[in-house]
């Protein structure tokens, strides 16, 4: 019985002491504000530029990208006959001109050959045919003196058409190998 009374008294004291009001602690230190130092700014100097120097050459900022895209735009597309991956004599001339670019202007870049097909045939067949077309161009490119280690190949099959009409001329545009330059 004594323990119950004693524990009740302790509990009541704890509850009542918890309800007492306490003043919150306030930081009474005054903050010292340092004066802002104002620096004098140098006056703007005006420079007179001649007309010859007034033009800004935007190509000098990103000459590597522009020259790469310029060279890439000069590379021809190699076209193939239906269901073929042989290089015809007229396309061999295009490969020769592309190889000349590869030896001179594009000699610092790698070349990616992208094989493409028309919509005829299964996906597997067209991927294989696109790769055979890219390989035929690679062999012709190497025969023209381009290092084979600079050349990579990819086949897009029929998934990268440049024309989607249902005509013979459109399908012939999709049977091709495109050149892309890589840094």
mmCIF file of C-alpha atoms in Angstrom:
data_model
loop_
_atom_site.group_PDB
_atom_site.id
_atom_site.type_symbol
_atom_site.label_atom_id
_atom_site.label_comp_id
_atom_site.label_asym_id
_atom_site.label_seq_id
_atom_site.Cartn_x
_atom_site.Cartn_y
_atom_site.Cartn_z
ATOM 1 C CA UNK A 1 0.000 0.000 0.000
ATOM 2 C CA UNK A 2 2.896 2.319 0.835
ATOM 3 C CA UNK A 3 4.446 1.667 -2.542
ATOM 4 C CA UNK A 4 1.242 2.631 -4.335
ATOM 5 C CA UNK A 5 0.945 5.881 -2.424
ATOM 6 C CA UNK A 6 4.637 6.637 -2.925
ATOM 7 C CA UNK A 7 4.497 5.953 -6.655
ATOM 8 C CA UNK A 8 1.352 8.091 -6.976
ATOM 9 C CA UNK A 9 3.053 11.001 -5.255
ATOM 10 C CA UNK A 10 6.141 10.692 -7.487
ATOM 11 C CA UNK A 11 3.979 10.544 -10.595
ATOM 12 C CA UNK A 12 1.991 13.601 -9.503
ATOM 13 C CA UNK A 13 5.219 15.546 -8.882
ATOM 14 C CA UNK A 14 6.569 14.584 -12.270
ATOM 15 C CA UNK A 15 3.358 15.625 -14.016
ATOM 16 C CA UNK A 16 3.127 18.925 -12.184
ATOM 17 C CA UNK A 17 6.796 19.775 -12.709
ATOM 18 C CA UNK A 18 6.369 19.126 -16.433
ATOM 19 C CA UNK A 19 3.624 21.731 -16.680
ATOM 20 C CA UNK A 20 5.636 24.540 -15.212
ATOM 21 C CA UNK A 21 6.310 27.492 -17.471
ATOM 22 C CA UNK A 22 9.847 28.085 -18.501
ATOM 23 C CA UNK A 23 11.142 31.115 -20.184
ATOM 24 C CA UNK A 24 12.743 30.367 -23.540
ATOM 25 C CA UNK A 25 16.416 31.101 -23.805
ATOM 26 C CA UNK A 26 17.054 34.218 -25.814
ATOM 27 C CA UNK A 27 20.396 35.126 -27.239
ATOM 28 C CA UNK A 28 21.024 38.620 -25.993
ATOM 29 C CA UNK A 29 24.256 39.182 -27.876
ATOM 30 C CA UNK A 30 24.042 41.983 -30.359
ATOM 31 C CA UNK A 31 25.204 41.121 -33.793
ATOM 32 C CA UNK A 32 27.901 43.381 -35.070
ATOM 33 C CA UNK A 33 27.278 44.433 -38.637
ATOM 34 C CA UNK A 34 30.445 45.053 -40.548
ATOM 35 C CA UNK A 35 30.392 47.956 -42.941
ATOM 36 C CA UNK A 36 30.242 46.956 -46.601
ATOM 37 C CA UNK A 37 33.350 47.879 -48.475
ATOM 38 C CA UNK A 38 32.557 49.263 -51.873
ATOM 39 C CA UNK A 39 35.217 48.757 -54.458
ATOM 40 C CA UNK A 40 35.505 51.094 -57.328
ATOM 41 C CA UNK A 41 34.932 49.506 -60.685
ATOM 42 C CA UNK A 42 37.297 50.383 -63.434
ATOM 43 C CA UNK A 43 35.663 52.534 -66.038
ATOM 44 C CA UNK A 44 34.789 50.913 -69.337
ATOM 45 C CA UNK A 45 37.312 51.572 -72.036
ATOM 46 C CA UNK A 46 36.074 51.985 -75.545
ATOM 47 C CA UNK A 47 38.090 50.421 -78.317
ATOM 48 C CA UNK A 48 37.724 51.297 -81.953
ATOM 49 C CA UNK A 49 37.862 48.268 -84.251
ATOM 50 C CA UNK A 50 38.495 48.469 -87.943
ATOM 51 C CA UNK A 51 35.948 47.079 -90.388
ATOM 52 C CA UNK A 52 38.220 44.167 -91.290
ATOM 53 C CA UNK A 53 38.399 43.035 -87.660
ATOM 54 C CA UNK A 54 34.733 43.643 -86.904
ATOM 55 C CA UNK A 55 33.498 40.330 -88.345
ATOM 56 C CA UNK A 56 33.246 37.413 -85.963
ATOM 57 C CA UNK A 57 34.057 34.071 -87.505
ATOM 58 C CA UNK A 58 31.654 31.602 -85.903
ATOM 59 C CA UNK A 59 33.369 28.654 -87.541
ATOM 60 C CA UNK A 60 36.493 29.219 -85.450
ATOM 61 C CA UNK A 61 34.599 28.350 -82.255
ATOM 62 C CA UNK A 62 33.698 24.813 -83.285
ATOM 63 C CA UNK A 63 35.791 24.128 -86.337
ATOM 64 C CA UNK A 64 36.169 20.412 -85.629
ATOM 65 C CA UNK A 65 32.430 19.733 -85.693
ATOM 66 C CA UNK A 66 31.779 21.885 -88.703
ATOM 67 C CA UNK A 67 34.607 20.496 -90.720
ATOM 68 C CA UNK A 68 33.506 16.972 -89.842
ATOM 69 C CA UNK A 69 29.933 17.677 -90.930
ATOM 70 C CA UNK A 70 31.169 19.478 -94.047
ATOM 71 C CA UNK A 71 33.269 16.490 -95.027
ATOM 72 C CA UNK A 72 30.456 14.100 -94.193
ATOM 73 C CA UNK A 73 28.091 16.000 -96.468
ATOM 74 C CA UNK A 74 30.522 15.431 -99.342
ATOM 75 C CA UNK A 75 30.578 11.663 -98.878
ATOM 76 C CA UNK A 76 28.350 9.922 -101.426
ATOM 77 C CA UNK A 77 25.702 7.292 -100.833
ATOM 78 C CA UNK A 78 26.333 3.903 -102.419
ATOM 79 C CA UNK A 79 23.210 2.331 -103.958
ATOM 80 C CA UNK A 80 22.566 -1.333 -104.722
ATOM 81 C CA UNK A 81 20.250 -3.329 -106.979
ATOM 82 C CA UNK A 82 17.312 -5.301 -105.590
ATOM 83 C CA UNK A 83 18.479 -8.200 -103.398
ATOM 84 C CA UNK A 84 22.154 -7.548 -104.320
ATOM 85 C CA UNK A 85 25.273 -6.474 -102.511
ATOM 86 C CA UNK A 86 27.597 -6.250 -105.530
ATOM 87 C CA UNK A 87 29.147 -2.876 -106.244
ATOM 88 C CA UNK A 88 28.391 -1.683 -109.749
ATOM 89 C CA UNK A 89 30.994 0.274 -111.769
ATOM 90 C CA UNK A 90 29.159 3.593 -111.334
ATOM 91 C CA UNK A 91 29.091 3.095 -107.566
ATOM 92 C CA UNK A 92 32.805 2.184 -107.636
ATOM 93 C CA UNK A 93 33.493 5.755 -108.836
ATOM 94 C CA UNK A 94 31.639 7.045 -105.784
ATOM 95 C CA UNK A 95 33.686 4.822 -103.510
ATOM 96 C CA UNK A 96 36.883 6.079 -105.147
ATOM 97 C CA UNK A 97 35.887 9.706 -104.529
ATOM 98 C CA UNK A 98 34.924 8.881 -100.947
ATOM 99 C CA UNK A 99 38.267 7.170 -100.432
ATOM 100 C CA UNK A 100 40.062 10.303 -101.653
ATOM 101 C CA UNK A 101 38.213 12.272 -98.991
ATOM 102 C CA UNK A 102 39.112 9.582 -96.476
ATOM 103 C CA UNK A 103 42.800 9.967 -97.339
ATOM 104 C CA UNK A 104 42.831 13.763 -97.237
ATOM 105 C CA UNK A 105 40.157 15.736 -95.388
ATOM 106 C CA UNK A 106 38.735 12.942 -93.257
ATOM 107 C CA UNK A 107 41.996 11.206 -92.412
ATOM 108 C CA UNK A 108 41.618 12.093 -88.694
ATOM 109 C CA UNK A 109 38.191 10.465 -88.434
ATOM 110 C CA UNK A 110 36.896 6.945 -88.332
ATOM 111 C CA UNK A 111 34.268 5.884 -90.853
ATOM 112 C CA UNK A 112 31.028 4.087 -90.049
ATOM 113 C CA UNK A 113 29.302 2.306 -92.917
ATOM 114 C CA UNK A 114 25.533 2.030 -92.468
ATOM 115 C CA UNK A 115 23.899 -0.716 -94.530
ATOM 116 C CA UNK A 116 20.213 -0.274 -95.410
ATOM 117 C CA UNK A 117 17.565 -2.230 -97.299
ATOM 118 C CA UNK A 118 14.121 -1.753 -98.786
ATOM 119 C CA UNK A 119 11.032 -3.171 -97.112
ATOM 120 C CA UNK A 120 11.045 -6.471 -99.008
ATOM 121 C CA UNK A 121 12.154 -9.552 -97.086
ATOM 122 C CA UNK A 122 12.128 -10.570 -93.457
ATOM 123 C CA UNK A 123 13.819 -8.508 -90.767
ATOM 124 C CA UNK A 124 16.577 -11.091 -90.325
ATOM 125 C CA UNK A 125 17.220 -11.258 -94.068
ATOM 126 C CA UNK A 126 17.351 -7.470 -94.403
ATOM 127 C CA UNK A 127 19.728 -7.077 -91.461
ATOM 128 C CA UNK A 128 22.030 -9.662 -93.022
ATOM 129 C CA UNK A 129 21.757 -8.033 -96.470
ATOM 130 C CA UNK A 130 22.498 -4.589 -95.026
ATOM 131 C CA UNK A 131 25.595 -5.955 -93.343
ATOM 132 C CA UNK A 132 26.733 -7.635 -96.583
ATOM 133 C CA UNK A 133 26.314 -4.318 -98.408
ATOM 134 C CA UNK A 134 28.339 -2.492 -95.766
ATOM 135 C CA UNK A 135 31.008 -5.204 -95.928
ATOM 136 C CA UNK A 136 31.204 -4.914 -99.722
ATOM 137 C CA UNK A 137 31.766 -1.166 -99.417
ATOM 138 C CA UNK A 138 34.356 -1.744 -96.680
ATOM 139 C CA UNK A 139 36.300 -4.146 -98.899
ATOM 140 C CA UNK A 140 36.199 -1.661 -101.780
ATOM 141 C CA UNK A 141 37.229 1.136 -99.414
ATOM 142 C CA UNK A 142 40.189 -0.896 -98.119
ATOM 143 C CA UNK A 143 41.166 -1.703 -101.714
ATOM 144 C CA UNK A 144 41.303 2.055 -102.329
ATOM 145 C CA UNK A 145 43.889 2.402 -99.549
ATOM 146 C CA UNK A 146 41.819 3.182 -96.449
ATOM 147 C CA UNK A 147 42.974 1.450 -93.274
ATOM 148 C CA UNK A 148 40.423 -1.206 -92.317
ATOM 149 C CA UNK A 149 40.837 -0.442 -88.612
ATOM 150 C CA UNK A 150 39.250 2.987 -89.218
ATOM 151 C CA UNK A 151 36.069 1.426 -90.591
ATOM 152 C CA UNK A 152 33.125 0.104 -88.589
ATOM 153 C CA UNK A 153 29.888 -1.303 -89.964
ATOM 154 C CA UNK A 154 26.280 -1.411 -88.873
ATOM 155 C CA UNK A 155 23.145 -2.742 -90.536
ATOM 156 C CA UNK A 156 19.820 -1.019 -90.081
ATOM 157 C CA UNK A 157 17.985 -3.487 -92.319
ATOM 158 C CA UNK A 158 14.748 -1.849 -93.403
ATOM 159 C CA UNK A 159 14.407 0.277 -90.237
ATOM 160 C CA UNK A 160 16.107 3.432 -91.573
ATOM 161 C CA UNK A 161 14.344 4.296 -94.842
ATOM 162 C CA UNK A 162 14.871 7.641 -96.582
ATOM 163 C CA UNK A 163 11.689 7.169 -98.597
ATOM 164 C CA UNK A 164 8.409 5.513 -97.630
ATOM 165 C CA UNK A 165 6.422 5.636 -100.882
ATOM 166 C CA UNK A 166 5.359 2.368 -102.496
ATOM 167 C CA UNK A 167 7.255 2.914 -105.743
ATOM 168 C CA UNK A 168 10.282 1.347 -107.433
ATOM 169 C CA UNK A 169 12.275 4.594 -107.283
ATOM 170 C CA UNK A 170 11.579 4.940 -103.573
ATOM 171 C CA UNK A 171 12.584 1.365 -102.804
ATOM 172 C CA UNK A 172 15.820 1.830 -104.769
ATOM 173 C CA UNK A 173 16.725 4.833 -102.574
ATOM 174 C CA UNK A 174 16.501 2.623 -99.497
ATOM 175 C CA UNK A 175 18.956 0.015 -100.861
ATOM 176 C CA UNK A 176 22.080 1.855 -99.847
ATOM 177 C CA UNK A 177 25.168 2.284 -97.678
ATOM 178 C CA UNK A 178 25.697 5.659 -96.015
ATOM 179 C CA UNK A 179 29.024 6.992 -94.776
ATOM 180 C CA UNK A 180 29.215 8.581 -91.346
ATOM 181 C CA UNK A 181 32.315 10.050 -89.732
ATOM 182 C CA UNK A 182 33.230 9.360 -86.137
ATOM 183 C CA UNK A 183 35.748 11.347 -84.068
#
